[in-house]
Coordinates of N, CA and C in Angstrom, one line a residue:
X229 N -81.3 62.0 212.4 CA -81.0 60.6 212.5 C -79.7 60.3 211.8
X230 N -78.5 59.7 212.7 CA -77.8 59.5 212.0 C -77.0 57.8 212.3
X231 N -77.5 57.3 211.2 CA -77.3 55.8 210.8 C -75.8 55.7 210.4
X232 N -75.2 54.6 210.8 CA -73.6 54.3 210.6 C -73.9 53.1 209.3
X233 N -72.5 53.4 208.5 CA -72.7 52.5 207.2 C -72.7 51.2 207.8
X234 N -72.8 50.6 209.1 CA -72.5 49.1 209.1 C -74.2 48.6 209.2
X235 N -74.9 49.5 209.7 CA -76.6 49.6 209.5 C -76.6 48.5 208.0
X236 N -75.7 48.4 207.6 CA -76.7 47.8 205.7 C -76.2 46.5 206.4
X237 N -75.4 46.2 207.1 CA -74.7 44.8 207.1 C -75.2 44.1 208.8
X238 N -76.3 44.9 209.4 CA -77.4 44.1 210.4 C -78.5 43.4 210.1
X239 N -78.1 42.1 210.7 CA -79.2 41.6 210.9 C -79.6 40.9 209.4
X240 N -81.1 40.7 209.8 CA -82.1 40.2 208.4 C -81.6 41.4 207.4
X241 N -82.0 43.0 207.7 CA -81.8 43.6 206.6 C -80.5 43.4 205.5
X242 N -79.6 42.9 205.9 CA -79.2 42.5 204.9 C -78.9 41.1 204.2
X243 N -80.0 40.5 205.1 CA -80.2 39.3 204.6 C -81.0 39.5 202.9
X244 N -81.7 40.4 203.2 CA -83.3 40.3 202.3 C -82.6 40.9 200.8
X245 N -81.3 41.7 201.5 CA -80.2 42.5 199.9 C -80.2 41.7 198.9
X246 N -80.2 42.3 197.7 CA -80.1 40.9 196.3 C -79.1 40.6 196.3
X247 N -78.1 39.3 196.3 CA -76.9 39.2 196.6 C -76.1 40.0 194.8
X248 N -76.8 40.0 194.1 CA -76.5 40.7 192.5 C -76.5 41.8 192.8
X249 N -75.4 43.4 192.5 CA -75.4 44.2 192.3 C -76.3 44.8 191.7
X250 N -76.7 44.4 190.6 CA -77.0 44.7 189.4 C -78.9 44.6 189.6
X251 N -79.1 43.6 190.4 CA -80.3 43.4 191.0 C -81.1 44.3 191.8
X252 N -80.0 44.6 192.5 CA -79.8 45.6 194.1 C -80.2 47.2 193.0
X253 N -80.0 47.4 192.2 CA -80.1 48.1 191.2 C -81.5 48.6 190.8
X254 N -81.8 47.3 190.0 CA -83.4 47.3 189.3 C -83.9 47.3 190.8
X255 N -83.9 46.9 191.8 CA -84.9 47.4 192.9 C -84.9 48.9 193.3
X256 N -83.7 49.4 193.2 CA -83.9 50.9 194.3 C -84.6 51.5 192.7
X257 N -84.4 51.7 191.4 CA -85.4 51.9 190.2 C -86.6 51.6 190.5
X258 N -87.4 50.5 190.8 CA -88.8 50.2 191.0 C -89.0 50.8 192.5
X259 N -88.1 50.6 193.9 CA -88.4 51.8 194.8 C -88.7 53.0 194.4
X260 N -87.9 53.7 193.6 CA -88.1 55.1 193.3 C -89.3 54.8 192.7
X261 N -89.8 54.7 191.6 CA -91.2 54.3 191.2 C -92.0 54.8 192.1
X262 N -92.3 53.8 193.1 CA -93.0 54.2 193.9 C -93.1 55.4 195.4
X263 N -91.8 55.3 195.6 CA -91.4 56.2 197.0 C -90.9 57.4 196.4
X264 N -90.5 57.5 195.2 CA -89.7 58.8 195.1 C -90.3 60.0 194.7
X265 N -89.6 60.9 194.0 CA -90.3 62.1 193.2 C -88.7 62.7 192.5
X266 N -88.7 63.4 190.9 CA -88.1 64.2 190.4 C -89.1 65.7 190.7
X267 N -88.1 66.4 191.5 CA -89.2 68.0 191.4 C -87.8 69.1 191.2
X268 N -88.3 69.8 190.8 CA -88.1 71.1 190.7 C -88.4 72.6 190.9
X269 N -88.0 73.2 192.2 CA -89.0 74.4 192.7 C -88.3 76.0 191.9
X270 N -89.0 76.3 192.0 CA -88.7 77.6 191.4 C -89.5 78.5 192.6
X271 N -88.3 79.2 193.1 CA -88.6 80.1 194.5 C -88.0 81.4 194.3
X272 N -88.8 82.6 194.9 CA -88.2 84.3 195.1 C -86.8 83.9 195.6
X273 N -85.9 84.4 195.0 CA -84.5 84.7 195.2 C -83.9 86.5 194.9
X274 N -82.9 86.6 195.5 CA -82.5 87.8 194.9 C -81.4 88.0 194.3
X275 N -81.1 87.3 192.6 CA -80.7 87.4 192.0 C -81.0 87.8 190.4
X276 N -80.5 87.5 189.3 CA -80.8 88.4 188.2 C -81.8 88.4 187.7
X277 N -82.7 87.6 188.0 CA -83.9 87.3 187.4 C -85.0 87.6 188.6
X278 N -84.7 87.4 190.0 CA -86.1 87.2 191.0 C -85.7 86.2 191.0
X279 N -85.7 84.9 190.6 CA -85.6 83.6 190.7 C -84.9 82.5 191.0
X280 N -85.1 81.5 191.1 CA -84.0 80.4 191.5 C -84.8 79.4 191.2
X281 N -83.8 78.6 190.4 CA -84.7 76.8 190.0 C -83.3 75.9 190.7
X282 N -84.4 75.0 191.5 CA -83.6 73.9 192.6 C -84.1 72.8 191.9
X283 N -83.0 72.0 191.3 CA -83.7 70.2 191.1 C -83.7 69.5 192.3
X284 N -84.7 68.7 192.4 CA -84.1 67.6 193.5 C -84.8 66.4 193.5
X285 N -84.1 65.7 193.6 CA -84.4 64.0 194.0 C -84.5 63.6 195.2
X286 N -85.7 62.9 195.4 CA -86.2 62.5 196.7 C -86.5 61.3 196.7
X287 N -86.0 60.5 197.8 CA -87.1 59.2 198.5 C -87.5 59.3 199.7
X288 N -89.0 58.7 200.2 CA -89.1 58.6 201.5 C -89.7 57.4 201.6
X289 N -89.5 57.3 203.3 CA -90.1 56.3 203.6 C -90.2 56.3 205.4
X290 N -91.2 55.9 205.5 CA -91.5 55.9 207.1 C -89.7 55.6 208.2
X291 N -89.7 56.1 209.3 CA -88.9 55.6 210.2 C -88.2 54.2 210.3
X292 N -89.2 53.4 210.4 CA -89.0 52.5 210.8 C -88.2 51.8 209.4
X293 N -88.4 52.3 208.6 CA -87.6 51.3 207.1 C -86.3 52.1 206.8
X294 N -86.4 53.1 207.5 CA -85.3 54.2 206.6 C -83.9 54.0 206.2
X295 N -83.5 52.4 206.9 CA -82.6 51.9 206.3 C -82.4 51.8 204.8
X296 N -83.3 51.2 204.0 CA -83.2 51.9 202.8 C -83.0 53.1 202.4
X297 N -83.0 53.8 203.2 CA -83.1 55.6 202.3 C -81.4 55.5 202.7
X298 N -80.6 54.5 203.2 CA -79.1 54.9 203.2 C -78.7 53.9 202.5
X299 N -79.3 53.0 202.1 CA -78.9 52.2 200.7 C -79.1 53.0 199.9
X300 N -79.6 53.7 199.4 CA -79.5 55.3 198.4 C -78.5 55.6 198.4
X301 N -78.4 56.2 199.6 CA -76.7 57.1 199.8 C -75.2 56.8 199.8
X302 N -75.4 54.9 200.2 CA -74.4 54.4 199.8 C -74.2 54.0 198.1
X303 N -75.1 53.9 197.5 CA -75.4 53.3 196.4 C -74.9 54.7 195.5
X304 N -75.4 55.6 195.5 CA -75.3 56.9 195.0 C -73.6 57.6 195.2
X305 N -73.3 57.2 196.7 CA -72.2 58.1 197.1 C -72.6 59.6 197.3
X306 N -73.5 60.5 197.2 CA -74.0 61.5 197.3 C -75.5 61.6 198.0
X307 N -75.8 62.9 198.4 CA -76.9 63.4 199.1 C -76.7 63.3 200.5
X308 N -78.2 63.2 201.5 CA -78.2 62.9 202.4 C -79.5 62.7 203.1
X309 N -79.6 62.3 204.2 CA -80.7 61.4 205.1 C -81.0 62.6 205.8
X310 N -82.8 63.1 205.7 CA -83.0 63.5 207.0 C -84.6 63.4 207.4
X311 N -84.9 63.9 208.8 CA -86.5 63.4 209.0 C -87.1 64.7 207.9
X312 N -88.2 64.0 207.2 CA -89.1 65.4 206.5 C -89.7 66.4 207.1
X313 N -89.7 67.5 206.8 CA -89.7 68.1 207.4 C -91.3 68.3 207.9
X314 N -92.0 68.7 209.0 CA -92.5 68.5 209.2 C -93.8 67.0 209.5
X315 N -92.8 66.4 209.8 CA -93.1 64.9 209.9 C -92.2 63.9 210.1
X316 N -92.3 64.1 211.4 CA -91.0 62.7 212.1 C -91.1 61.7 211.9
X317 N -91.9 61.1 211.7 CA -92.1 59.7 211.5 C -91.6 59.3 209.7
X318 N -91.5 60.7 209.1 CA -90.8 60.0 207.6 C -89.6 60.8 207.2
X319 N -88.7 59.6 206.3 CA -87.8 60.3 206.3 C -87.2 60.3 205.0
X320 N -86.3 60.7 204.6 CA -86.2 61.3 203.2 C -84.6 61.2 203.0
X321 N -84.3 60.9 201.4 CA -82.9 60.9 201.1 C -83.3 61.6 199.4
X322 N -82.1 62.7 199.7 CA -82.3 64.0 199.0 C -80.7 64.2 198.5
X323 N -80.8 64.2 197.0 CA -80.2 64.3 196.5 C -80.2 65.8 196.0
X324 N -79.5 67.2 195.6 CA -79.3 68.5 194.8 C -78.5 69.2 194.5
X325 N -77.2 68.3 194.2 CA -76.3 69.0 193.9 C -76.5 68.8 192.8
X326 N -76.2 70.3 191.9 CA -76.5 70.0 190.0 C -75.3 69.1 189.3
X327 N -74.1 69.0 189.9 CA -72.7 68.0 189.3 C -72.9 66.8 189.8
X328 N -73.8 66.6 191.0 CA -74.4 65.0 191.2 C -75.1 64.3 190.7
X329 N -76.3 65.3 190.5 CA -77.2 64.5 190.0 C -77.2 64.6 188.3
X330 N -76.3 65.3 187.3 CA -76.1 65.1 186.4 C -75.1 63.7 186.3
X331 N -74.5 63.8 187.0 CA -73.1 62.7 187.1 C -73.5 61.4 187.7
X332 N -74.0 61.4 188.3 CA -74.5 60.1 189.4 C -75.9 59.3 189.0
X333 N -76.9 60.7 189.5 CA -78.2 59.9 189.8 C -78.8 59.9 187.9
X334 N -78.8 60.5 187.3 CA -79.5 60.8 185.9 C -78.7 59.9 185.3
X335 N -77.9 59.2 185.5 CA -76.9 58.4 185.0 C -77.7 56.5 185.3
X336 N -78.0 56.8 186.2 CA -78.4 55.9 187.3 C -79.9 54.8 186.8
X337 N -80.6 56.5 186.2 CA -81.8 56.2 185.8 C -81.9 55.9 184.6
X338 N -81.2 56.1 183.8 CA -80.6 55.8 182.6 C -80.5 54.3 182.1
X339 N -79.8 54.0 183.1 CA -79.4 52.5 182.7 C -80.5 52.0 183.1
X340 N -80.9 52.1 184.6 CA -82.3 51.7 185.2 C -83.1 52.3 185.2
X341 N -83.8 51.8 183.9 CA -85.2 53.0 183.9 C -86.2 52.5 184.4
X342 N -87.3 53.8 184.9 CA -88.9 53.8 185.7 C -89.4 53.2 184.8
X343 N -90.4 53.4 184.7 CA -91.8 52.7 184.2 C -92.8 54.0 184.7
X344 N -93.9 53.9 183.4 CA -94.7 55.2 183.9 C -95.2 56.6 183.9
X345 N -95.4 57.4 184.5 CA -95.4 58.7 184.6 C -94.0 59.4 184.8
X346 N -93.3 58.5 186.0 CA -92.1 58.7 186.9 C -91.4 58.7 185.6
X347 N -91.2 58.2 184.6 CA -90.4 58.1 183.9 C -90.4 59.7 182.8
X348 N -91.6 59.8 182.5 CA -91.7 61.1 182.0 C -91.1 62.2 183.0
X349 N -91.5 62.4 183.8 CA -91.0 63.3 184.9 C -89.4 63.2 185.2
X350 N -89.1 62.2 184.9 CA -87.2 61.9 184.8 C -86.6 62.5 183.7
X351 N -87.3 62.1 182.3 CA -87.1 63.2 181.1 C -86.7 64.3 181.2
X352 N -88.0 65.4 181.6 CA -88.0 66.5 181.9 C -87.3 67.0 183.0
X353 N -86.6 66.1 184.2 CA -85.5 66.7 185.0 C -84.2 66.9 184.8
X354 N -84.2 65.6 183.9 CA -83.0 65.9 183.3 C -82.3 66.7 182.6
X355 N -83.3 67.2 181.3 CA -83.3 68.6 180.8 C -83.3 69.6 181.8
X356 N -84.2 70.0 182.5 CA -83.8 70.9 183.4 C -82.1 70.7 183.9
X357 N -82.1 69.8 184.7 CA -80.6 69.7 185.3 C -79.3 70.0 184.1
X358 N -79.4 69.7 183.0 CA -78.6 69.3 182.1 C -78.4 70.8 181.5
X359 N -79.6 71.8 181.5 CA -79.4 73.2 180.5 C -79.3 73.8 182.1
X360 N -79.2 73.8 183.4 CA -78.9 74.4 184.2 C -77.1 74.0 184.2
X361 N -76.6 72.5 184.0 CA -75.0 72.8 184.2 C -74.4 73.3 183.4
X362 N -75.3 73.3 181.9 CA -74.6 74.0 181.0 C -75.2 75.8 181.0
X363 N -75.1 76.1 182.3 CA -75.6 77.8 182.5 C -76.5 78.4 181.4
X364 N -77.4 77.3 180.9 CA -78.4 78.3 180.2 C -79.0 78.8 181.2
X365 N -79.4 79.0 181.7 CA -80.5 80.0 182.9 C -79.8 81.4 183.4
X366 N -78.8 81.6 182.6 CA -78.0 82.8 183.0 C -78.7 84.0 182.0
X367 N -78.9 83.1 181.4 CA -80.2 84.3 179.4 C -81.3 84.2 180.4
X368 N -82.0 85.8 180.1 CA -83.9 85.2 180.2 C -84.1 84.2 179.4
X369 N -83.8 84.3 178.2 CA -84.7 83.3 177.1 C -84.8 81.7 177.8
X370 N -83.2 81.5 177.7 CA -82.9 79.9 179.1 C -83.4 79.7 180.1
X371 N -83.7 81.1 180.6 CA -84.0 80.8 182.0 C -85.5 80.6 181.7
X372 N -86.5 81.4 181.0 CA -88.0 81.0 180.6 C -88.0 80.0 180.1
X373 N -87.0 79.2 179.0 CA -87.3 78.2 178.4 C -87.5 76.6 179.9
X374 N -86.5 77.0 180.7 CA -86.0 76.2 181.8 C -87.5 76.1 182.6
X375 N -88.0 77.3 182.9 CA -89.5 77.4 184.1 C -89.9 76.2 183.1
X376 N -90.3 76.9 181.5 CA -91.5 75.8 180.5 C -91.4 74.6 181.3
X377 N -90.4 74.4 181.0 CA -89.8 72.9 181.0 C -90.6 72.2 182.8
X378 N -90.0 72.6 183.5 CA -90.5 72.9 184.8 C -92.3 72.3 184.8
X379 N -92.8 73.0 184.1 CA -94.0 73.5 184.1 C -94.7 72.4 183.3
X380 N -94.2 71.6 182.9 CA -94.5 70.3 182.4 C -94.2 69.0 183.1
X381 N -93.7 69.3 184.4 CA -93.5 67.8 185.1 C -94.7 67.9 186.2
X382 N -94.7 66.5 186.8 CA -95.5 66.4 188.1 C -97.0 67.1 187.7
X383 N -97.8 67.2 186.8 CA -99.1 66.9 186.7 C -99.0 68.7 186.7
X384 N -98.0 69.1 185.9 CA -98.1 70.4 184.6 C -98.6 71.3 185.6
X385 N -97.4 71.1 187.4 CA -97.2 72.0 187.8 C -98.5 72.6 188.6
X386 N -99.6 71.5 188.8 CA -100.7 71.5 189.3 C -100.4 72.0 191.2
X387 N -99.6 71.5 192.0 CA -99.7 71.8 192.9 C -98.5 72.8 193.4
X388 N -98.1 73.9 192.1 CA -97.0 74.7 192.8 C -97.3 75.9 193.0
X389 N -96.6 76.5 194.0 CA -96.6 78.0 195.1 C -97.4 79.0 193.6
X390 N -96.3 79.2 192.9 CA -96.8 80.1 192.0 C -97.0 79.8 190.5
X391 N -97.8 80.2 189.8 CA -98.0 79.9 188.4 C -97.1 80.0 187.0
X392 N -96.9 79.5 186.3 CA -96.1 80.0 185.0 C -96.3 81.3 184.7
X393 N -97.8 81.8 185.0 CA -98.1 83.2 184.4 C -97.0 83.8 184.8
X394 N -97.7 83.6 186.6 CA -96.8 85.0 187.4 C -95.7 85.1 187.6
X395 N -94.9 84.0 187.3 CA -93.4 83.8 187.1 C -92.9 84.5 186.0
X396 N -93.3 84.5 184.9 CA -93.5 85.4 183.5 C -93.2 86.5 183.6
X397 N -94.5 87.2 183.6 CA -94.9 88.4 184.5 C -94.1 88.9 185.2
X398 N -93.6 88.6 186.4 CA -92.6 89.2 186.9 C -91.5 89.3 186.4
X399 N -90.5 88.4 185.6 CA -89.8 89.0 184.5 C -89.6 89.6 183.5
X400 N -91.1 90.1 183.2 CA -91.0 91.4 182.4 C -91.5 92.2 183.2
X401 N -91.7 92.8 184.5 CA -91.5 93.7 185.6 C -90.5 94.3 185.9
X402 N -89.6 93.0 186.1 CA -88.2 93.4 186.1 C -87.2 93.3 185.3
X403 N -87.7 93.0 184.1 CA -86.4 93.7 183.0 C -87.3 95.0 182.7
X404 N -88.8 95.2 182.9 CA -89.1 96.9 182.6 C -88.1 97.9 184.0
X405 N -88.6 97.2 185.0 CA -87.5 97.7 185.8 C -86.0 98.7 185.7
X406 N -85.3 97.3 184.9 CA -84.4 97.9 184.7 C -83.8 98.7 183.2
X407 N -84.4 98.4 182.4 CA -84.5 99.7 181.6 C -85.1 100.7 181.8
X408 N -86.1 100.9 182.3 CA -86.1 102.4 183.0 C -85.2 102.9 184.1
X409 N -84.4 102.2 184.5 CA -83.7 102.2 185.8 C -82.4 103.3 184.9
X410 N -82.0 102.0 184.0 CA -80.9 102.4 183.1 C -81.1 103.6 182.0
X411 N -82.6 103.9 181.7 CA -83.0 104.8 181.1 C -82.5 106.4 181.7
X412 N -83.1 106.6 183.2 CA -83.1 107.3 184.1 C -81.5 107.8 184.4
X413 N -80.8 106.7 184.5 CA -79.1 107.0 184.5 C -78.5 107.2 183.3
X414 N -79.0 107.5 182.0 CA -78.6 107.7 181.1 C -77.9 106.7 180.3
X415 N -77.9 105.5 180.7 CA -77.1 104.1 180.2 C -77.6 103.9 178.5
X416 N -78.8 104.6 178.6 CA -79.4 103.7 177.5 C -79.7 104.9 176.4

């Protein structure tokens, strides 16, 4: 779906806009509230650890509204609009670039803060996002400290692919890995 910026300036919908910037503001804040989510996935990759941690900011909202989800993107200047996946009728504005959403969106929420849970969960992204631009995740220690962190948002990590344990776990697989690897080559 792709919506032209003159989409904000048809019709009623932009009748209904707060004519206050600042307004227009504290709304897309209490939108997120309700429509959004701060997540963080941690997925098999093949790099130094096995791993990869993705932040991302999300809103959705059915088809038929999704003009808002480009009041995001105008408002933001970053991300972008697409149907969810597996589900055409909703659609989604997704923010993940780590210099965006440090710069932009965490900035954003800052001044306009949630209320709530959502608000705790914004804490803990931020951290994440904040010790990922400053490349702590490049150390194990960062990079374990970064999953913790992880592993305390969104109801402590209750509905993800894989566990804290086994994420763990396989970290010390693979740094046994490779000290015996390097053992074997005589590195060590």
């Amino acid at each position: 779906m792709n919506i032209p910026d003159n989409v904000l300036s048809a019709g009623n919908q932009q009748e209904r806009l707060p004519d206050n910037i600042e307004n227009l503001h504290y709304y897309l804040a209490g939108f997120v509230d309700g429509e959004g989510s701060f997540s963080v996935t941690i997925h098999r990759h093949k790099n130094r650890f096995g791993w990869v941690i993705d932040p991302l900011f999300q809103v959705y909202q059915h088809k038929d509204n999704a003009f808002i989800l480009y009041i995001f993107k105008k408002t933001f200047q970053c991300g972008y609009v697409s149907e969810k996946g597996g589900n055409p009728s909703c659609f989604v504005y997704c923010a993940d670039n780590i210099s965006q959403l440090e710069q932009i969106v965490i900035p954003f929420f800052e001044r306009y803060p949630l209320i709530g849970e959502k608000y705790s969960n914004f804490l803990l992204f931020r951290e994440v996002v904040h010790r990922l631009s400053k490349k702590m995740h490049k150390t194990k220690n960062g990079f374990i400290e970064i999953v913790k962190i992880c592993f305390q948002m969104n109801r402590k990590g209750k509905y993800r692919k894989n566990s804290l344990t086994s994420i763990l776990q396989s970290l010390e697989e693979s740094s046994e890995t490779i000290r015996q690897t390097s053992k074997e080559s005589g590195m060590i």
